[in-house]
Amino acid sequence: MREWIRWQFGRPTAADVLKRLVRRLEEIGATGTTVNEDPPEIHFTLNGVQMHSHLTHLVRDLLRAKGGRARDIEFDRYLEGTMLRPIGADVPELSEDYASVRARLVPLLRTRADMAKSALDLANALTQDEAALTRASNQTPFRPLVGDYVAMLGLDTPESTARVAQGMLDKWGVSFDTAFDDALDNLRGLPEDLGWQQIAPGLWQGAWNDSYEPSRLLLPDVIYRSGVAHPVAMVPLRHVLLVADANDIAGLALMAAMCKQLRQEHSRWLSCRPLQLVERAWQPFEAPEPLRPMFQELISVEDSEDYSAQKRLLEQRRPQEASGPFVGAVKLVQFKDSERVMSYSVWPDGVDTLLPLTDLVAFASHDKPDQAVIVAWADAVRIAGHYMQPVDGLHPPRMRVNVFPNGDEQAQLRAVKAV
């Protein structure tokens, strides 16, 4: 009864969500169901197929929903439209020719971190033999845009958009470049609907209402149709595109504030890294000095979340990899004499560690574990970079460190400590 009351009128717990999910799955014949609360995930077998799902986004969305009816709708949408939809259910049979799917191709804007998380998730779900057999066909080809942003292909369906993997292109007998050009043409031909809307003084939002708003970054002429002379764009969510002028301090501040609000209200983010359109090419945008702490905070939080998701996935690797290196965490700190939020990681003495790239590094020695020496990342690389081994295949990147700086190097680190 208490669980029902929380669901209908209060705030359900993660355990409430998992119990409801287990009951529903067992009703439709799922067996071997196991759950984990932190992080929330579920494993089960249905119709002879072993399945698993990470539930962090679902739990967050249900906790934010207002009232039982809204939670029921979100719960059913996720169960039927995401969890129980077989892989490739929205994709036409691969035997279909390219002509039958060409008109449904769309470009999707994503980040390298997003792609890397998907790859890790898939690798965790497969055995080593399965991964070897499916690696090539499941790779998602992409086109770099700028910085962390990439563009890939999606296949539009009434209920969702499926990523186009290399195996699908091979079956269709078409190159990625040809399919991508066709996808751009399809995007350009979508209805304009409301187009650009000025939502506040100096701030515009794309209102095509088709969930492909961020993809318009790939069409510079569409960006200029906003009427903004020096466009700076942000895409905090997969259906939100914001634009302000690079010379408008007030408009840029509004855009950053709106991105921060959206990230607090939603769990499915895209990126808050701002881009500036110079002629017809995007480049990273360096915020003017008064706004730099505000924009930097957004990026620091984004990096921290990406590293947290990566850490969780790396720690879920199979038992034979349990003896691998410790996966370091990213922490955020705001100094009293500055508005800027900075990230830091810990380089522990005597521990084989996958070290994330952060603003600061705390060197924690055996001799003085409570007196870590904190230095800027650049100084850590200059003094102890020869101990850092880049880790292939990870994004955001990590460095493997299994040697602690010697006495002379520790003295150099203390001489440049940041705090």
Coordinates of C-alpha atoms in Angstrom, one line a residue:
M1 CA 0.0 0.0 0.0
R2 CA 2.8 2.5 0.9
E3 CA 4.4 1.7 -2.5
W4 CA 1.2 2.5 -4.3
I5 CA 0.7 5.8 -2.3
R6 CA 4.2 6.9 -3.2
W7 CA 3.7 6.1 -6.8
Q8 CA 0.3 7.9 -7.1
F9 CA 0.8 10.9 -4.8
G10 CA 4.3 11.1 -3.5
R11 CA 7.8 10.3 -4.6
P12 CA 8.6 6.6 -5.4
T13 CA 11.9 5.1 -4.6
A14 CA 14.3 3.4 -7.0
A15 CA 13.3 0.1 -5.2
D16 CA 9.6 0.9 -6.0
V17 CA 10.4 1.3 -9.7
L18 CA 12.4 -2.0 -9.8
K19 CA 9.7 -4.0 -8.0
R20 CA 7.1 -2.7 -10.4
L21 CA 9.3 -3.6 -13.3
V22 CA 10.0 -7.1 -12.1
R23 CA 6.2 -7.7 -11.6
R24 CA 5.4 -6.5 -15.1
L25 CA 8.2 -8.6 -16.7
E26 CA 7.1 -11.7 -14.8
E27 CA 3.5 -11.2 -16.0
I28 CA 4.7 -11.4 -19.6
G29 CA 6.8 -14.5 -19.0
A30 CA 10.3 -13.2 -18.1
T31 CA 12.4 -15.6 -16.0
G32 CA 15.8 -15.4 -14.2
T33 CA 15.2 -11.8 -13.3
T34 CA 17.9 -10.1 -11.2
V35 CA 18.1 -6.4 -10.3
N36 CA 20.7 -4.0 -8.9
E37 CA 19.7 -0.8 -7.2
D38 CA 23.0 1.1 -7.5
P39 CA 23.3 1.7 -10.3
P40 CA 19.7 0.6 -11.2
E41 CA 19.8 -2.1 -13.8
I42 CA 17.9 -5.4 -14.6
H43 CA 18.8 -8.7 -16.2
F44 CA 16.2 -11.2 -17.4
T45 CA 15.4 -13.8 -20.0
L46 CA 12.4 -13.5 -22.3
N47 CA 11.4 -15.9 -25.1
G48 CA 14.8 -17.5 -24.8
V49 CA 16.7 -14.3 -25.2
Q50 CA 18.9 -12.9 -22.4
M51 CA 18.3 -9.2 -22.0
H52 CA 19.6 -6.4 -19.7
S53 CA 18.8 -2.8 -19.3
H54 CA 20.3 0.2 -17.5
L55 CA 17.6 2.1 -15.7
T56 CA 19.2 5.3 -14.5
H57 CA 17.3 7.5 -17.0
L58 CA 14.0 5.7 -16.3
V59 CA 14.3 6.1 -12.5
R60 CA 15.1 9.7 -12.9
D61 CA 12.2 10.4 -15.2
L62 CA 9.8 8.6 -13.0
L63 CA 10.9 10.5 -9.9
R64 CA 10.4 13.8 -11.8
A65 CA 7.0 12.9 -13.2
K66 CA 4.0 14.6 -11.5
G67 CA 1.5 12.1 -10.2
G68 CA 0.7 8.4 -10.8
R69 CA -0.9 8.9 -14.3
A70 CA 2.2 10.6 -15.7
R71 CA 4.4 7.9 -14.2
D72 CA 2.2 5.1 -15.7
I73 CA 2.6 6.7 -19.1
E74 CA 6.3 7.1 -18.8
F75 CA 6.7 3.5 -17.4
D76 CA 4.7 1.9 -20.2
R77 CA 6.4 4.0 -22.9
Y78 CA 9.8 2.8 -21.7
L79 CA 8.8 -0.8 -21.2
E80 CA 7.1 -1.3 -24.6
G81 CA 9.1 1.2 -26.7
T82 CA 12.6 0.7 -25.3
M83 CA 13.2 -2.3 -23.0
L84 CA 11.2 -4.9 -24.8
R85 CA 11.8 -3.8 -28.4
P86 CA 14.1 -6.3 -30.0
I87 CA 17.3 -5.0 -31.3
G88 CA 16.6 -3.8 -34.9
A89 CA 12.8 -4.0 -34.5
D90 CA 12.4 -0.5 -36.0
V91 CA 14.8 -1.3 -38.8
P92 CA 13.5 -2.8 -42.1
E93 CA 14.8 -6.2 -43.0
L94 CA 18.4 -5.9 -44.1
S95 CA 17.4 -7.7 -47.3
E96 CA 15.5 -4.7 -48.4
D97 CA 17.3 -2.6 -51.0
Y98 CA 18.6 0.9 -50.4
A99 CA 15.8 2.5 -52.4
S100 CA 13.3 1.4 -49.8
V101 CA 15.0 3.1 -46.9
R102 CA 16.7 6.1 -48.5
A103 CA 13.9 8.5 -47.8
R104 CA 13.9 7.6 -44.1
L105 CA 17.6 8.4 -43.4
V106 CA 18.4 11.4 -41.2
P107 CA 21.6 12.7 -39.8
L108 CA 22.0 12.5 -36.0
L109 CA 24.2 14.8 -33.9
R110 CA 25.9 13.0 -31.1
T111 CA 29.1 13.1 -29.1
R112 CA 32.2 10.9 -29.1
A113 CA 31.4 10.2 -25.4
D114 CA 27.9 9.0 -26.3
M115 CA 29.3 6.7 -28.9
A116 CA 31.9 5.3 -26.6
K117 CA 29.3 4.6 -23.9
S118 CA 27.2 2.7 -26.4
A119 CA 30.2 0.6 -27.4
L120 CA 31.1 -0.2 -23.8
D121 CA 27.5 -1.1 -23.0
L122 CA 27.4 -3.5 -26.0
A123 CA 30.7 -5.0 -25.1
N124 CA 29.5 -5.7 -21.5
A125 CA 26.4 -7.5 -22.9
L126 CA 28.2 -9.8 -25.2
T127 CA 30.7 -12.7 -24.6
Q128 CA 34.1 -12.3 -26.1
D129 CA 33.2 -14.6 -29.0
E130 CA 30.0 -12.7 -29.7
A131 CA 31.8 -9.4 -29.5
A132 CA 34.4 -10.6 -32.1
L133 CA 31.7 -11.8 -34.4
T134 CA 29.6 -8.6 -34.2
R135 CA 32.2 -5.9 -33.8
A136 CA 32.5 -4.9 -37.4
S137 CA 28.8 -5.1 -38.3
N138 CA 27.8 -3.2 -35.2
Q139 CA 30.3 -0.3 -35.6
T140 CA 28.5 3.0 -36.2
P141 CA 30.2 5.0 -38.9
F142 CA 30.3 8.7 -38.3
R143 CA 31.5 12.1 -39.7
P144 CA 33.4 14.4 -37.3
L145 CA 31.9 17.8 -36.9
V146 CA 34.1 19.7 -34.5
G147 CA 35.5 19.0 -31.0
D148 CA 33.5 16.2 -29.3
Y149 CA 30.6 16.4 -31.8
V150 CA 30.1 13.8 -34.5
A151 CA 27.3 13.1 -37.0
M152 CA 26.0 9.6 -37.7
L153 CA 23.1 8.1 -39.6
G154 CA 19.7 7.4 -38.2
L155 CA 16.7 5.6 -39.7
D156 CA 13.5 7.4 -38.9
T157 CA 10.5 5.3 -37.7
P158 CA 7.1 6.4 -36.3
E159 CA 8.2 5.6 -32.8
S160 CA 11.9 6.1 -32.6
T161 CA 15.1 6.5 -34.6
A162 CA 17.5 3.6 -35.0
R163 CA 21.2 4.1 -35.5
V164 CA 22.5 2.8 -38.8
A165 CA 25.4 0.4 -38.3
Q166 CA 28.0 -0.5 -40.8
G167 CA 26.5 -3.9 -41.3
M168 CA 23.3 -2.3 -42.6
L169 CA 25.2 -0.2 -45.1
D170 CA 27.0 -3.3 -46.3
K171 CA 23.7 -5.1 -46.8
W172 CA 22.3 -2.2 -48.7
G173 CA 25.4 -1.9 -50.8
V174 CA 25.9 1.8 -50.2
S175 CA 28.8 3.9 -48.8
F176 CA 28.5 6.0 -45.7
D177 CA 29.2 9.2 -47.6
T178 CA 26.5 8.5 -50.1
A179 CA 23.9 7.7 -47.5
F180 CA 24.9 10.7 -45.4
D181 CA 24.5 13.1 -48.3
D182 CA 21.0 11.6 -48.9
A183 CA 20.2 12.0 -45.2
L184 CA 21.2 15.7 -45.4
D185 CA 18.9 16.2 -48.3
N186 CA 16.1 14.5 -46.3
L187 CA 16.7 16.8 -43.3
R188 CA 16.6 19.9 -45.5
G189 CA 13.3 18.7 -46.9
L190 CA 11.5 18.3 -43.6
P191 CA 8.6 20.7 -42.9
E192 CA 9.7 24.0 -41.4
D193 CA 6.8 24.1 -38.9
L194 CA 7.5 27.1 -36.7
G195 CA 11.1 27.4 -37.7
W196 CA 13.1 29.8 -35.5
Q197 CA 11.4 31.3 -32.5
Q198 CA 12.7 34.1 -30.3
I199 CA 12.1 32.9 -26.8
A200 CA 13.8 35.8 -25.0
P201 CA 15.7 38.9 -25.9
G202 CA 18.8 37.8 -27.7
L203 CA 17.9 34.1 -27.6
W204 CA 16.4 31.9 -30.4
Q205 CA 15.3 28.3 -30.4
G206 CA 14.6 26.0 -33.3
A207 CA 11.0 24.9 -33.3
W208 CA 10.7 22.3 -36.1
N209 CA 9.2 19.9 -33.6
D210 CA 10.7 16.8 -35.2
S211 CA 13.4 15.8 -32.7
Y212 CA 16.1 16.6 -35.2
E213 CA 16.7 20.2 -34.2
P214 CA 20.4 19.7 -33.2
S215 CA 21.0 18.0 -36.6
R216 CA 20.4 21.5 -38.2
L217 CA 24.0 22.3 -37.1
L218 CA 24.9 20.4 -40.3
L219 CA 23.0 22.9 -42.4
P220 CA 24.7 26.3 -41.9
D221 CA 22.3 28.2 -44.1
V222 CA 19.5 27.1 -41.8
I223 CA 21.4 28.5 -38.8
Y224 CA 21.8 31.8 -40.6
R225 CA 18.1 32.0 -41.3
S226 CA 17.7 32.7 -37.6
G227 CA 18.8 36.2 -38.4
V228 CA 21.7 36.0 -35.9
A229 CA 24.8 37.6 -37.5
H230 CA 27.4 35.7 -35.4
P231 CA 25.7 32.5 -34.3
V232 CA 26.7 30.7 -31.2
A233 CA 24.8 27.4 -30.7
M234 CA 24.2 25.0 -27.9
V235 CA 22.3 21.7 -28.0
P236 CA 21.7 20.6 -24.4
L237 CA 19.1 18.0 -25.3
R238 CA 18.5 15.8 -28.4
H239 CA 15.5 18.0 -29.4
V240 CA 16.7 21.4 -28.4
L241 CA 18.8 23.9 -30.4
L242 CA 19.6 27.3 -29.0
V243 CA 21.3 30.2 -30.8
A244 CA 22.5 33.6 -29.6
D245 CA 24.9 36.2 -31.0
A246 CA 28.6 35.9 -30.1
N247 CA 28.6 39.7 -29.4
D248 CA 25.5 39.7 -27.2
I249 CA 26.6 39.2 -23.6
A250 CA 23.0 39.2 -22.3
G251 CA 21.8 36.7 -24.9
L252 CA 24.8 34.4 -24.2
A253 CA 24.1 34.5 -20.5
L254 CA 20.4 33.6 -21.1
M255 CA 21.5 30.7 -23.3
A256 CA 23.9 29.3 -20.7
A257 CA 21.3 29.7 -17.9
M258 CA 18.7 27.9 -20.0
C259 CA 21.1 25.0 -20.7
K260 CA 21.7 24.7 -16.9
Q261 CA 18.0 24.6 -16.2
L262 CA 17.3 22.0 -18.9
R263 CA 20.1 19.8 -17.6
Q264 CA 18.6 19.9 -14.1
E265 CA 15.1 19.0 -15.4
H266 CA 16.0 16.3 -17.9
S267 CA 18.1 13.1 -17.8
R268 CA 18.7 12.5 -21.5
W269 CA 21.3 15.2 -22.4
L270 CA 23.3 15.8 -25.6
S271 CA 26.0 18.4 -24.8
C272 CA 26.4 21.9 -23.4
R273 CA 29.7 22.7 -25.3
P274 CA 29.0 25.9 -27.2
L275 CA 30.0 26.2 -30.9
Q276 CA 30.4 29.3 -33.0
L277 CA 29.6 29.4 -36.7
V278 CA 32.2 31.3 -38.6
E279 CA 31.2 31.7 -42.3
R280 CA 30.0 28.1 -42.9
A281 CA 32.3 26.2 -40.4
W282 CA 31.7 25.4 -36.8
Q283 CA 34.4 26.0 -34.2
P284 CA 34.6 25.8 -30.4
F285 CA 33.4 29.0 -28.8
E286 CA 35.4 30.7 -26.1
A287 CA 33.0 32.6 -23.9
P288 CA 33.9 36.2 -23.1
E289 CA 35.6 36.7 -19.7
P290 CA 32.5 37.7 -17.7
L291 CA 30.6 34.6 -18.7
R292 CA 33.5 32.1 -18.7
P293 CA 32.8 30.6 -15.3
M294 CA 29.2 30.0 -16.2
F295 CA 30.1 28.2 -19.4
Q296 CA 32.9 26.3 -17.8
E297 CA 30.7 25.0 -15.1
L298 CA 28.4 23.4 -17.7
I299 CA 31.3 21.7 -19.4
S300 CA 32.8 20.5 -16.1
V301 CA 29.5 18.9 -15.1
E302 CA 29.1 17.3 -18.5
D303 CA 32.6 15.8 -18.3
S304 CA 32.0 14.6 -14.8
E305 CA 28.8 12.8 -15.9
D306 CA 30.5 11.3 -18.9
Y307 CA 33.3 9.9 -16.7
S308 CA 30.9 8.6 -14.1
A309 CA 28.9 6.7 -16.8
Q310 CA 32.2 5.4 -18.2
K311 CA 33.4 4.3 -14.8
R312 CA 30.2 2.4 -14.1
L313 CA 30.4 0.6 -17.4
L314 CA 34.1 -0.3 -17.0
E315 CA 33.4 -1.7 -13.5
Q316 CA 30.7 -3.9 -15.0
R317 CA 33.1 -5.8 -17.1
R318 CA 33.2 -9.6 -16.8
P319 CA 34.7 -11.5 -13.9
Q320 CA 37.9 -12.3 -15.7
E321 CA 38.7 -8.6 -15.9
A322 CA 38.0 -8.0 -12.2
S323 CA 41.7 -7.8 -11.3
G324 CA 42.2 -4.9 -13.7
P325 CA 43.2 -1.4 -12.7
F326 CA 41.1 0.8 -10.4
V327 CA 38.9 3.2 -12.4
G328 CA 39.4 6.7 -11.0
A329 CA 36.5 9.1 -10.3
V330 CA 36.0 12.7 -11.2
K331 CA 35.1 15.1 -8.4
L332 CA 34.0 18.8 -8.8
V333 CA 35.0 21.6 -6.4
Q334 CA 34.2 25.3 -6.3
F335 CA 36.8 27.5 -4.7
K336 CA 35.7 30.2 -2.3
D337 CA 37.7 32.9 -4.1
S338 CA 36.4 31.9 -7.6
E339 CA 33.0 31.2 -9.2
R340 CA 34.6 28.6 -11.5
V341 CA 33.9 24.9 -10.9
M342 CA 37.0 22.8 -11.4
S343 CA 37.4 19.0 -11.6
Y344 CA 40.0 16.9 -9.9
S345 CA 41.1 13.2 -9.8
V346 CA 43.4 11.3 -7.5
W347 CA 46.7 9.7 -8.4
P348 CA 47.1 7.2 -5.5
D349 CA 50.5 5.8 -4.4
G350 CA 50.8 2.1 -5.1
V351 CA 47.5 1.7 -7.0
D352 CA 47.2 0.8 -10.7
T353 CA 44.7 3.4 -11.8
L354 CA 42.9 4.6 -14.9
L355 CA 43.2 8.3 -14.3
P356 CA 40.6 10.7 -15.9
L357 CA 41.8 13.9 -17.5
T358 CA 40.8 16.7 -15.1
D359 CA 41.6 20.3 -14.3
L360 CA 43.6 19.3 -11.2
V361 CA 45.3 16.1 -10.0
A362 CA 45.7 15.2 -6.3
F363 CA 48.9 13.1 -5.6
A364 CA 48.2 11.0 -2.5
S365 CA 51.3 9.4 -1.2
H366 CA 51.6 6.5 1.4
D367 CA 53.7 8.7 3.7
K368 CA 51.1 11.5 3.9
P369 CA 47.7 10.2 2.8
D370 CA 45.8 13.1 4.3
Q371 CA 48.1 15.7 2.7
A372 CA 47.6 15.2 -1.0
V373 CA 49.5 17.5 -3.3
I374 CA 47.1 19.1 -5.7
V375 CA 48.5 20.5 -9.0
A376 CA 47.2 21.7 -12.3
W377 CA 46.9 18.9 -15.0
A378 CA 49.5 20.7 -17.2
D379 CA 52.0 20.6 -14.3
A380 CA 51.2 16.9 -13.6
V381 CA 52.0 16.1 -17.2
R382 CA 55.2 18.2 -17.2
I383 CA 56.6 16.6 -14.1
A384 CA 55.1 13.1 -14.1
G385 CA 53.8 12.6 -17.6
H386 CA 56.4 10.0 -18.4
Y387 CA 54.5 7.6 -16.0
M388 CA 51.2 8.2 -17.9
Q389 CA 50.1 5.5 -20.5
P390 CA 47.3 6.5 -22.8
V391 CA 44.4 3.9 -22.8
D392 CA 43.2 3.0 -26.2
G393 CA 39.5 3.0 -27.1
L394 CA 38.2 5.2 -24.2
H395 CA 36.4 8.5 -24.6
P396 CA 36.5 10.6 -22.5
P397 CA 40.2 9.6 -22.4
R398 CA 42.1 8.1 -19.5
M399 CA 45.7 7.6 -18.6
R400 CA 46.9 4.4 -16.9
V401 CA 49.3 5.2 -14.0
N402 CA 50.9 2.5 -11.9
V403 CA 54.1 4.2 -10.8
F404 CA 54.1 7.1 -8.2
P405 CA 56.5 10.0 -8.7
N406 CA 59.8 9.7 -6.9
G407 CA 61.1 12.0 -4.2
D408 CA 62.6 14.6 -6.5
E409 CA 59.4 14.7 -8.6
Q410 CA 57.2 15.0 -5.5
A411 CA 59.3 18.0 -4.4
Q412 CA 58.7 19.6 -7.9
L413 CA 55.0 18.9 -7.5
R414 CA 54.9 20.6 -4.1
A415 CA 56.6 23.6 -5.5
V416 CA 53.7 24.2 -8.0
K417 CA 50.8 23.0 -6.0
A418 CA 47.5 24.7 -6.9
V419 CA 45.9 24.8 -3.4

